mmCIF file of C-alpha atoms in Angstrom:
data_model
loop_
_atom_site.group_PDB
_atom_site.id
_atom_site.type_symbol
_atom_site.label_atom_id
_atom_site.label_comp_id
_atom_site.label_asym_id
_atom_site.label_seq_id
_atom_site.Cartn_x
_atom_site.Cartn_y
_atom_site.Cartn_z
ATOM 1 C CA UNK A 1 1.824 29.730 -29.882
ATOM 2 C CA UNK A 2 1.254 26.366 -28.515
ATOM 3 C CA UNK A 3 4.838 24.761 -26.871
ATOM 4 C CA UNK A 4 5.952 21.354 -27.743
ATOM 5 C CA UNK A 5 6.559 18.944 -25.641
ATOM 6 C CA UNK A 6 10.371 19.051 -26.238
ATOM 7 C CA UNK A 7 10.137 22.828 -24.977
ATOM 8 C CA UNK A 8 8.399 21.815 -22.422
ATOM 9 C CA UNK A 9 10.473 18.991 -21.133
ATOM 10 C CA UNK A 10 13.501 21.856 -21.289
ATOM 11 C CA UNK A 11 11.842 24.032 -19.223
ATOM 12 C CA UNK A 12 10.562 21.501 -16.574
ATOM 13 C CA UNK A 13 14.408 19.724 -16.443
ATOM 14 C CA UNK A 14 16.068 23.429 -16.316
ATOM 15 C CA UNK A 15 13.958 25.490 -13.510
ATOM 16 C CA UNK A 16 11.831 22.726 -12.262
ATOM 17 C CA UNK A 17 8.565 24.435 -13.906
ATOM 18 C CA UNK A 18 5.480 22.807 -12.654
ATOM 19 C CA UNK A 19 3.187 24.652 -14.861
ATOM 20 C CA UNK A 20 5.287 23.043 -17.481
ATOM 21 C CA UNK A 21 4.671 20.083 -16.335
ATOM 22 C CA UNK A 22 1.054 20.411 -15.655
ATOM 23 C CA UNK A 23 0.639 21.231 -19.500
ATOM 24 C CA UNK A 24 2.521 17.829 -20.428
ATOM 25 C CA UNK A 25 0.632 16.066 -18.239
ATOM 26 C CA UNK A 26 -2.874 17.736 -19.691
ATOM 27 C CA UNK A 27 -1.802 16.678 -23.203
ATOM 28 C CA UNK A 28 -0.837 12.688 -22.252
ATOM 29 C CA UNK A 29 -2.992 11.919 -19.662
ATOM 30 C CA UNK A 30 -6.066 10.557 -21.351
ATOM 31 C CA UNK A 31 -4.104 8.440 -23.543
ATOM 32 C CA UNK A 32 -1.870 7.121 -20.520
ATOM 33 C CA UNK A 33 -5.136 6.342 -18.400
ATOM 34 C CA UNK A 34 -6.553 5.035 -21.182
ATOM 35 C CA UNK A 35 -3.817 2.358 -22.215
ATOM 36 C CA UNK A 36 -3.607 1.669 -18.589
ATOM 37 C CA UNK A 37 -6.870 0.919 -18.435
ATOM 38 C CA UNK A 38 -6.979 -1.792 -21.068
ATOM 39 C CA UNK A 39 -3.470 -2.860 -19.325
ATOM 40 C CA UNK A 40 -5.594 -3.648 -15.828
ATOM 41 C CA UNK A 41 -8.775 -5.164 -17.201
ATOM 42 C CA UNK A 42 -10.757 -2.196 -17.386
ATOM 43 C CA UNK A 43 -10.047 -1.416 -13.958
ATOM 44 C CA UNK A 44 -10.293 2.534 -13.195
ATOM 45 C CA UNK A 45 -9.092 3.604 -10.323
ATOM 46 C CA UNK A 46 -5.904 0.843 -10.621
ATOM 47 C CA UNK A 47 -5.213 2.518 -13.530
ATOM 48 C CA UNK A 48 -5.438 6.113 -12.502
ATOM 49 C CA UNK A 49 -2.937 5.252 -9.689
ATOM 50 C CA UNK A 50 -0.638 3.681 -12.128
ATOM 51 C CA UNK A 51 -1.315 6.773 -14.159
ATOM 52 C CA UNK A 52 -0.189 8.954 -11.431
ATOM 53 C CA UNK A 53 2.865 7.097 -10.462
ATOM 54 C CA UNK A 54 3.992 7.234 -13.536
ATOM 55 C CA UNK A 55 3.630 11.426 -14.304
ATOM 56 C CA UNK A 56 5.726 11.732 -10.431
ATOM 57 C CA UNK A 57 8.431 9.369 -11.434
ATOM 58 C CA UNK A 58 8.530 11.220 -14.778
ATOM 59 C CA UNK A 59 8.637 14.602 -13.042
ATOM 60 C CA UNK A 60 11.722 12.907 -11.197
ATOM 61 C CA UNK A 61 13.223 11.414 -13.421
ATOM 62 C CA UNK A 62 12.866 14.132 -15.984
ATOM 63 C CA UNK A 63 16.695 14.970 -16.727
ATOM 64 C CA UNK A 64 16.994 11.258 -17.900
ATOM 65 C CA UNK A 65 14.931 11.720 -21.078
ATOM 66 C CA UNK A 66 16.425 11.627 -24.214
ATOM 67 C CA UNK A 67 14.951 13.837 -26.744
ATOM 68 C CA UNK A 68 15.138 11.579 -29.472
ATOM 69 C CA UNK A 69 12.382 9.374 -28.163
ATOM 70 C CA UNK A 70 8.643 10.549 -27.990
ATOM 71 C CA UNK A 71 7.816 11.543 -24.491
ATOM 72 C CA UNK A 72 4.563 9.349 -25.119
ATOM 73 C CA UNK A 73 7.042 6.601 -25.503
ATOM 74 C CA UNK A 74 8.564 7.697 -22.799
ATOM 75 C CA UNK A 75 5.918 7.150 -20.369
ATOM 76 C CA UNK A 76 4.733 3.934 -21.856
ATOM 77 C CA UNK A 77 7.785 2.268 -20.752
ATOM 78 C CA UNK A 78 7.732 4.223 -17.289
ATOM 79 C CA UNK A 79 4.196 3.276 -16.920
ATOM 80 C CA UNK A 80 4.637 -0.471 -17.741
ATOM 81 C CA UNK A 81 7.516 -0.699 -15.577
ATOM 82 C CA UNK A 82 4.877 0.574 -12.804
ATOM 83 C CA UNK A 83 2.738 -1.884 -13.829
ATOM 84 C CA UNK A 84 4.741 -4.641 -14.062
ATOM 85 C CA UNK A 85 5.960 -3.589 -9.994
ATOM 86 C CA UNK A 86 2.535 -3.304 -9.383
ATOM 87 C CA UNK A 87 1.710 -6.883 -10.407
ATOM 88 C CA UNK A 88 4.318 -8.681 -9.123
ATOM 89 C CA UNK A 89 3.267 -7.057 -5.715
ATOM 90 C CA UNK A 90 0.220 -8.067 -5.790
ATOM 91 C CA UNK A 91 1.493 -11.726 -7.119
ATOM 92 C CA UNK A 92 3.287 -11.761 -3.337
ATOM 93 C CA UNK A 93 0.665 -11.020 -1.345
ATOM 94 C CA UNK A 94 -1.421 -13.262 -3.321
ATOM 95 C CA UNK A 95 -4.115 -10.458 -4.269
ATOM 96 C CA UNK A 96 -4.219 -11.494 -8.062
ATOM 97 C CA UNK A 97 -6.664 -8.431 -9.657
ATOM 98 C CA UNK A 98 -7.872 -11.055 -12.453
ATOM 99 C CA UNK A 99 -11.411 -12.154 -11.223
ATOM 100 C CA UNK A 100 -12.968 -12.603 -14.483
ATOM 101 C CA UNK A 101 -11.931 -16.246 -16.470
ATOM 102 C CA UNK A 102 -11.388 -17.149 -20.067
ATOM 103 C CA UNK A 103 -14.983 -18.354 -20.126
ATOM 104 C CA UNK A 104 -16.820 -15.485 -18.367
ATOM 105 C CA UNK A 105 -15.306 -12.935 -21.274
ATOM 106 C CA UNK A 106 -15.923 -15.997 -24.175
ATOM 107 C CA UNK A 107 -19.418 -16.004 -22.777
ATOM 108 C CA UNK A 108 -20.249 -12.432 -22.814
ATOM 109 C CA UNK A 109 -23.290 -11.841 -24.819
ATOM 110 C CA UNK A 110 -23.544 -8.799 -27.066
ATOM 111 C CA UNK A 111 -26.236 -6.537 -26.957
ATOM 112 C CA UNK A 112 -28.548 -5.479 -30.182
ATOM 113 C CA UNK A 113 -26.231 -2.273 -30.244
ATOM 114 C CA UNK A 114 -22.743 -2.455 -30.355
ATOM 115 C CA UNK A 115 -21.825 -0.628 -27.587
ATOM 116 C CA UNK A 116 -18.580 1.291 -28.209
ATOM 117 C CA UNK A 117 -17.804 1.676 -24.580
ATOM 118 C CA UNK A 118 -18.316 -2.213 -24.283
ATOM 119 C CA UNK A 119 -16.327 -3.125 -26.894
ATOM 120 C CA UNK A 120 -13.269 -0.849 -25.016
ATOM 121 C CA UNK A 121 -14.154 -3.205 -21.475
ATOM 122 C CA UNK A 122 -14.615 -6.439 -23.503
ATOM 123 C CA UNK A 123 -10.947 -5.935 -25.000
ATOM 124 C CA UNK A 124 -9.553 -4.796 -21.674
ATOM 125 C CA UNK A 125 -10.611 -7.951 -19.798
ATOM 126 C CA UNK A 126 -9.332 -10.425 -22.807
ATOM 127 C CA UNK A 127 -6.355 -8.896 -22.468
ATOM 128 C CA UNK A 128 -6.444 -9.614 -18.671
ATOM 129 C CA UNK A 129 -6.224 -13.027 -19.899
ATOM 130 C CA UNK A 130 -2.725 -12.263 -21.277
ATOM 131 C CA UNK A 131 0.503 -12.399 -19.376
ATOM 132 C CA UNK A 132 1.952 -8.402 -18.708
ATOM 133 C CA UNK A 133 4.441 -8.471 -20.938
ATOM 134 C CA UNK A 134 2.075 -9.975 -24.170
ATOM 135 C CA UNK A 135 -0.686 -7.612 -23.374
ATOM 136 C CA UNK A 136 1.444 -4.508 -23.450
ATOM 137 C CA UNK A 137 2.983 -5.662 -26.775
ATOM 138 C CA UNK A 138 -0.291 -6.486 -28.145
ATOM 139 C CA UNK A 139 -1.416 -2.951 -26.780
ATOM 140 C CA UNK A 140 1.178 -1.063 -28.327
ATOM 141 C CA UNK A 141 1.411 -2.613 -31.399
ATOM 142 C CA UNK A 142 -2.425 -3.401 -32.265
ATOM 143 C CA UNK A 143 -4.050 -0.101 -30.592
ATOM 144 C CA UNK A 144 -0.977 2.377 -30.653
ATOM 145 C CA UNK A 145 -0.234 1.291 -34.176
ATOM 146 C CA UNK A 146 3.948 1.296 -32.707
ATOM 147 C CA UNK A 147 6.094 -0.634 -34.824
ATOM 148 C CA UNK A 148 8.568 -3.462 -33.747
ATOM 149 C CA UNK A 149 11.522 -1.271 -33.096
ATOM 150 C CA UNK A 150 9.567 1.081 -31.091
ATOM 151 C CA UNK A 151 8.369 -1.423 -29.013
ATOM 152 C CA UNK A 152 11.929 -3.233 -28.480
ATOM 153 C CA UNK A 153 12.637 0.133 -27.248
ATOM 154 C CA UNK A 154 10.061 1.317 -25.199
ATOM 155 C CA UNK A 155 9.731 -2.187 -23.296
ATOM 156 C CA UNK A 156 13.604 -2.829 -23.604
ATOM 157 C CA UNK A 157 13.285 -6.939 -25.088
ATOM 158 C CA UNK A 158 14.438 -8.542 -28.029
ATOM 159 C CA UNK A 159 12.537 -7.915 -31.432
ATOM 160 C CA UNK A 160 11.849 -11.619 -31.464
ATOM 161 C CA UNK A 161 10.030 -11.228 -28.314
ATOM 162 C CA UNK A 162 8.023 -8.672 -29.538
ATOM 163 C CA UNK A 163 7.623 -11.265 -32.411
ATOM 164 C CA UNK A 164 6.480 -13.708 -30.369
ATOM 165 C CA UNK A 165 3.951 -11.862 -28.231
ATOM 166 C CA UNK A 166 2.609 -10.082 -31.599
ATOM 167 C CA UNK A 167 1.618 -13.624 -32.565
ATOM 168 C CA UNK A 168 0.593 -15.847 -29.256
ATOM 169 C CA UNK A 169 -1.303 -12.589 -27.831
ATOM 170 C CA UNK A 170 -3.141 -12.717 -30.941
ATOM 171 C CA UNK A 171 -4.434 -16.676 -31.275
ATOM 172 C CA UNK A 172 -5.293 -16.226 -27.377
ATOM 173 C CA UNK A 173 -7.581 -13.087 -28.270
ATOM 174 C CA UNK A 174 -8.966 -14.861 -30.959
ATOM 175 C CA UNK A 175 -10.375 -17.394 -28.943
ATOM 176 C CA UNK A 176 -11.237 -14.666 -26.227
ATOM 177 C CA UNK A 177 -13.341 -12.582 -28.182
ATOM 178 C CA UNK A 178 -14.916 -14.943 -30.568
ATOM 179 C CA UNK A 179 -18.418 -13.869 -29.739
ATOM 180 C CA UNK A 180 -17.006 -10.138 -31.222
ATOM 181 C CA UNK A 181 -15.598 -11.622 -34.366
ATOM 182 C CA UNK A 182 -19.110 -13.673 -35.000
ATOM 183 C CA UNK A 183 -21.217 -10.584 -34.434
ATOM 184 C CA UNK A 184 -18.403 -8.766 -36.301
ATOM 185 C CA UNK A 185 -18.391 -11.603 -39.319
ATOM 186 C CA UNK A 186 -22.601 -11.729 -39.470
ATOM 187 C CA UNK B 1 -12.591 -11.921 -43.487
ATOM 188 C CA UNK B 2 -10.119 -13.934 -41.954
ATOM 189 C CA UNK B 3 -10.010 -14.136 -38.282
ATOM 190 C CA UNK B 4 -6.586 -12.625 -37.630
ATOM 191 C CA UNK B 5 -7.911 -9.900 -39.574
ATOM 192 C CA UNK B 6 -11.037 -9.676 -37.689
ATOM 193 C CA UNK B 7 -9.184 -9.541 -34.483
ATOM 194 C CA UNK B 8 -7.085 -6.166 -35.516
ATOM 195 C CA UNK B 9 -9.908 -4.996 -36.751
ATOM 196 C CA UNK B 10 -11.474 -5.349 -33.047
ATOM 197 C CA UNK B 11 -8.510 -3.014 -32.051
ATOM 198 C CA UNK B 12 -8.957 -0.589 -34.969
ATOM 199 C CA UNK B 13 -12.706 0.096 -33.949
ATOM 200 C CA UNK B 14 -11.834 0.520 -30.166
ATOM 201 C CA UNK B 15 -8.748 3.557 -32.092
ATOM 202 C CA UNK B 16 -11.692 4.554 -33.612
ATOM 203 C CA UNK B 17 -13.258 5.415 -30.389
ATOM 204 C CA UNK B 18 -11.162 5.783 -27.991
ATOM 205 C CA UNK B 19 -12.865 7.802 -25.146
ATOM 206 C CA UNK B 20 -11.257 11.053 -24.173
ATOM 207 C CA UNK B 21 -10.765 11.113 -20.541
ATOM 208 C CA UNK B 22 -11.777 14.687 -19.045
ATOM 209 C CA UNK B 23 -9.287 15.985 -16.348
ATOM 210 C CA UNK B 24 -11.255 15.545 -13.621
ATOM 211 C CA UNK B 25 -8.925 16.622 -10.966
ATOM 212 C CA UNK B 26 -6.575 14.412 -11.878
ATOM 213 C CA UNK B 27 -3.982 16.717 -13.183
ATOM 214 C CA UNK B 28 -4.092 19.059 -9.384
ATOM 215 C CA UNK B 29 -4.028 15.177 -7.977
ATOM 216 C CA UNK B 30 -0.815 14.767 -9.862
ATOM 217 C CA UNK B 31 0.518 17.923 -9.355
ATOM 218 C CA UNK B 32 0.052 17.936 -5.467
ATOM 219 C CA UNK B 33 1.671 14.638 -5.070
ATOM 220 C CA UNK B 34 5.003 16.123 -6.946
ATOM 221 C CA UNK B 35 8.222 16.158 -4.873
ATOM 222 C CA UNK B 36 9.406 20.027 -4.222
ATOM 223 C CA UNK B 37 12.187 20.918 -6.715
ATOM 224 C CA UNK B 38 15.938 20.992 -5.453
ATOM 225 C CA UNK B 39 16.728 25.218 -5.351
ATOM 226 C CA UNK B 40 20.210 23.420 -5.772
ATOM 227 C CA UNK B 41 20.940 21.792 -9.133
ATOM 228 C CA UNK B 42 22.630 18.415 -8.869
ATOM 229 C CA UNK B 43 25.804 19.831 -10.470
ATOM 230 C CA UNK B 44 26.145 22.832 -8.096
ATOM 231 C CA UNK B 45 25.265 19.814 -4.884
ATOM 232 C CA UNK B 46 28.380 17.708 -6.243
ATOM 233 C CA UNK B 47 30.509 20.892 -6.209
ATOM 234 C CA UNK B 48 29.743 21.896 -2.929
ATOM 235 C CA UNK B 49 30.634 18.137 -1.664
ATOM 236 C CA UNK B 50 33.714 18.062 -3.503
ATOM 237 C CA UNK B 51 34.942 21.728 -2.078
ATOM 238 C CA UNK B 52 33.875 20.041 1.522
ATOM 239 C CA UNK B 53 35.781 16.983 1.002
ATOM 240 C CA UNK B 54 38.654 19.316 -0.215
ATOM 241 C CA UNK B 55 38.455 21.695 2.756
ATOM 242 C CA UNK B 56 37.909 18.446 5.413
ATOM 243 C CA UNK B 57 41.077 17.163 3.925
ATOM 244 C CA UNK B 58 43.391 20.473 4.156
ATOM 245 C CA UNK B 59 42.196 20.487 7.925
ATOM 246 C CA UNK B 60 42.500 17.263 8.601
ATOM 247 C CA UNK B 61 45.791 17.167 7.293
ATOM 248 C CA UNK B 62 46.858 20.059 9.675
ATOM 249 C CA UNK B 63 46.264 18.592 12.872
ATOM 250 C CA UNK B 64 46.728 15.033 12.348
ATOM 251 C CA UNK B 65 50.015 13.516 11.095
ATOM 252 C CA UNK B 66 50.071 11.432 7.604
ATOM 253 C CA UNK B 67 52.008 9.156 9.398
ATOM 254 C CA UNK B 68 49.177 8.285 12.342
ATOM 255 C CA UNK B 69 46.578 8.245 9.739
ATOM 256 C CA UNK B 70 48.053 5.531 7.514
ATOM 257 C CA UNK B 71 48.893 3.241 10.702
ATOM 258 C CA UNK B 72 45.170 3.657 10.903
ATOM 259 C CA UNK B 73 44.864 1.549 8.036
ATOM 260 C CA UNK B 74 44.326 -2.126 8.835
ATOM 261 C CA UNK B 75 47.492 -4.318 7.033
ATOM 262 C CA UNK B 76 45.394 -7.420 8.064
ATOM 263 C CA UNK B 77 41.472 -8.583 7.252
ATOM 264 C CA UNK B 78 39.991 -12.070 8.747
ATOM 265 C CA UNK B 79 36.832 -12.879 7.209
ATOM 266 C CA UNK B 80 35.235 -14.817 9.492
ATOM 267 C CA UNK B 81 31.848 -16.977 8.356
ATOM 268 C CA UNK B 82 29.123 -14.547 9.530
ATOM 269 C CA UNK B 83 31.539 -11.464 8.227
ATOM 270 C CA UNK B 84 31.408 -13.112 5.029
ATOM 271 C CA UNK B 85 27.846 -13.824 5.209
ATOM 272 C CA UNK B 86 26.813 -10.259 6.005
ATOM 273 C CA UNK B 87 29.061 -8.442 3.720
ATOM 274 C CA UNK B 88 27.644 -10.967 0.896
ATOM 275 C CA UNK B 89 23.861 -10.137 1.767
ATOM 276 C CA UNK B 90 25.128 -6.618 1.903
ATOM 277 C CA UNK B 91 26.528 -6.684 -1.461
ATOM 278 C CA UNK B 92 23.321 -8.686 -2.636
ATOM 279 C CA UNK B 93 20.823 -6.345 -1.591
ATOM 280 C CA UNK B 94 22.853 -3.279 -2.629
ATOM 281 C CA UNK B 95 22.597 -4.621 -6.385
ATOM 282 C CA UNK B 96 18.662 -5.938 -5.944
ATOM 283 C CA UNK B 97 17.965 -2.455 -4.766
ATOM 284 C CA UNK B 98 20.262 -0.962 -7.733
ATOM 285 C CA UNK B 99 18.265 -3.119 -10.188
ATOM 286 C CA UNK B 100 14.619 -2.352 -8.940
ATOM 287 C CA UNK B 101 15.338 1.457 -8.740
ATOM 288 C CA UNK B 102 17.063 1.413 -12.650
ATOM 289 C CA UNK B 103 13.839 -0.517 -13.701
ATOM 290 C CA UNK B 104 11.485 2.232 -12.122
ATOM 291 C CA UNK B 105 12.747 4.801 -15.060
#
C-alpha cells in the first residue's frame, strides 16, 4: 500500500525518518522544480537550488506543519519565501538575474511547430517581467488552478492583493506574449 | 476569443504539458545536504535544562547566602548615550533576525 503524505510527514516529524522523507520529496519534486522554474525565468539550476533549499528547510522545519494544509501548499509558500530571500539578495549586490527585456520576449518569433517545451520558457521569461510577488500569484492561480483563499494562505497577503495581482499580472502578460495569442488566435 | 481568455488559455496548454522532471540525483543531492536528526527530542532537551536549572539552583543556594545574592542585584541603572545606543541596535537586530528566520518557514 502506497503511504500518504500525511503518514509520511508523521513518521519523518516522530523518528526523524529520512527514507520518509526521501519518498515525499520523490512525489513533489518535479512539480516544485517545475514552478520554480517558471518563478526564475526558466532558469535551471537557480531553480534546482531554490528547490533544494526549500525540501532542507522543510525537513527542519517539519514539526511546524499543520495537517490541514496540503504539504504541496506547504512548500509553495516555503519555496517562495526562498525565493523572495533569494531575490532581494541578489537586488543588494546588484546581480539582478533578469537579462531578457519586455521587447526581447514580445519579439520572440514562433516557429512552424508549436513547440511545447517553448511555450513552458516563453511563459517563464514573461513572467520574469513580473514583480515576485505578481508572478507567484499569477503562477498559482493560472497554472496550479489554486483558488483565492489558498493563495491568501499559502503566500500569507490580503485576498485583495491576490485580487490585484490576478488582474495587473494578467494585462502585463497580455502584452508580453502577444505574438502567442496571434499565433494562438490565427 | 477574447484576449484574457487567450492568455489562461496560454497557461492551460503549458498544465497540459507540463514536463515531468526525472530525479536525476537530485533527491541523494537533497538528502545528503539534510541536517543529522536530534537522538534527543526537543521536549526531552527542555526537560533536561529545566532539571539543570533546578539542580544549579538547589546548589547554588547551599553555598551562597540569599542575602549576598540579592545585594548582587544592581538598585541603580545609568543609561548613558552609547549604552542606550547599543542596547537599542541590540534590541533592533534581535527582532530583524526574529523576523527573517519566521519568514524562512
Amino acid at each position: 500500500m502506497v503511504a500518504t503524505d500525511q503518514a509520511l510527514i508523521e513518521r519523518v516529524a516522530a523518528q526523524g525518518c529520512r527514507d520518509s522523507f526521501s519518498t515525499l520529496v520523490e512525489r513533489h519534486q518535479s512539480d516544485l522544480r517545475y514552478s520554480l522554474r517558471q518563478m526564475t525565468g526558466w532558469d535551471e539550476a537557480l531553480a534546482d537550488d531554490l528547490a533544494q533549499e526549500t525540501f532542507i528547510k522543510a525537513f527542519q522545519a517539519i514539526a511546524s506543519y499543520k495537517s490541514n494544509a496540503k504539504f504541496s501548499s506547504w512548500l509553495y509558500r516555503i519555496a517562495y519565501n526562498q525565493m523572495v530571500s533569494h531575490y532581494r539578495l541578489a537586488r543588494n549586490r546588484e546581480i539582478s538575474g533578469i537579462d531578457e527585456t519586455v521587447a526581447k520576449v514580445a519579439e520572440r518569433k514562433l516557429g512552424g511547430d508549436y513547440a511545447e517545451h517553448e511555450l513552458h520558457q516563453d511563459l517563464a521569461r514573461a513572467m520574469q517581467q513580473l514583480p515576485t510577488q505578481q508572478r507567484m500569484v499569477i503562477h498559482l492561480y493560472l497554472h496550479r488552478q489554486l483558488t483565492h483563499q489558498e493563495i491568501c494562505t499559502i503566500m500569507q497577503i490580503p485576498l485583495g492583493t491576490v485580487k490585484t495581482c490576478i488582474n495587473r499580472g494578467r494585462a502585463t502578460l497580455r502584452e508580453l506574449l502577444s505574438s502567442w495569442q496571434n499565433e494562438d488566435l490565427a | 476569443m477574447s484576449k484574457q481568455t487567450s492568455t489562461d488559455d496560454l497557461f492551460g496548454q503549458a498544465r497540459a504539458t507540463e514536463p515531468y522532471f526525472k530525479d536525476q540525483g537530485f533527491v541523494s543531492r537533497v538528502n545528503a545536504k539534510l541536517p543529522m536528526v536530534r537522538k534527543v527530542s526537543a521536549a526531552q532537551e527542555s526537560a533536561i535544562s529545566v532539571v539543570a536549572a533546578i539542580l544549579g539552583c538547589t546548589v547554588a543556594y547551599q553555598f551562597v547566602s540569599i542575602n549576598e545574592l540579592i545585594a548582587l542585584i544592581p538598585n541603580k541603572v545609568t543609561l548613558t548615550p552609547i549604552s542606550l545606543l547599543a542596547s537599542s541596535g541590540l534590541i533592533s537586530g534581535l527582532a530583524y533576525w526574529l523576523a527573517e528566520h519566521k519568514r524562512s518557514y
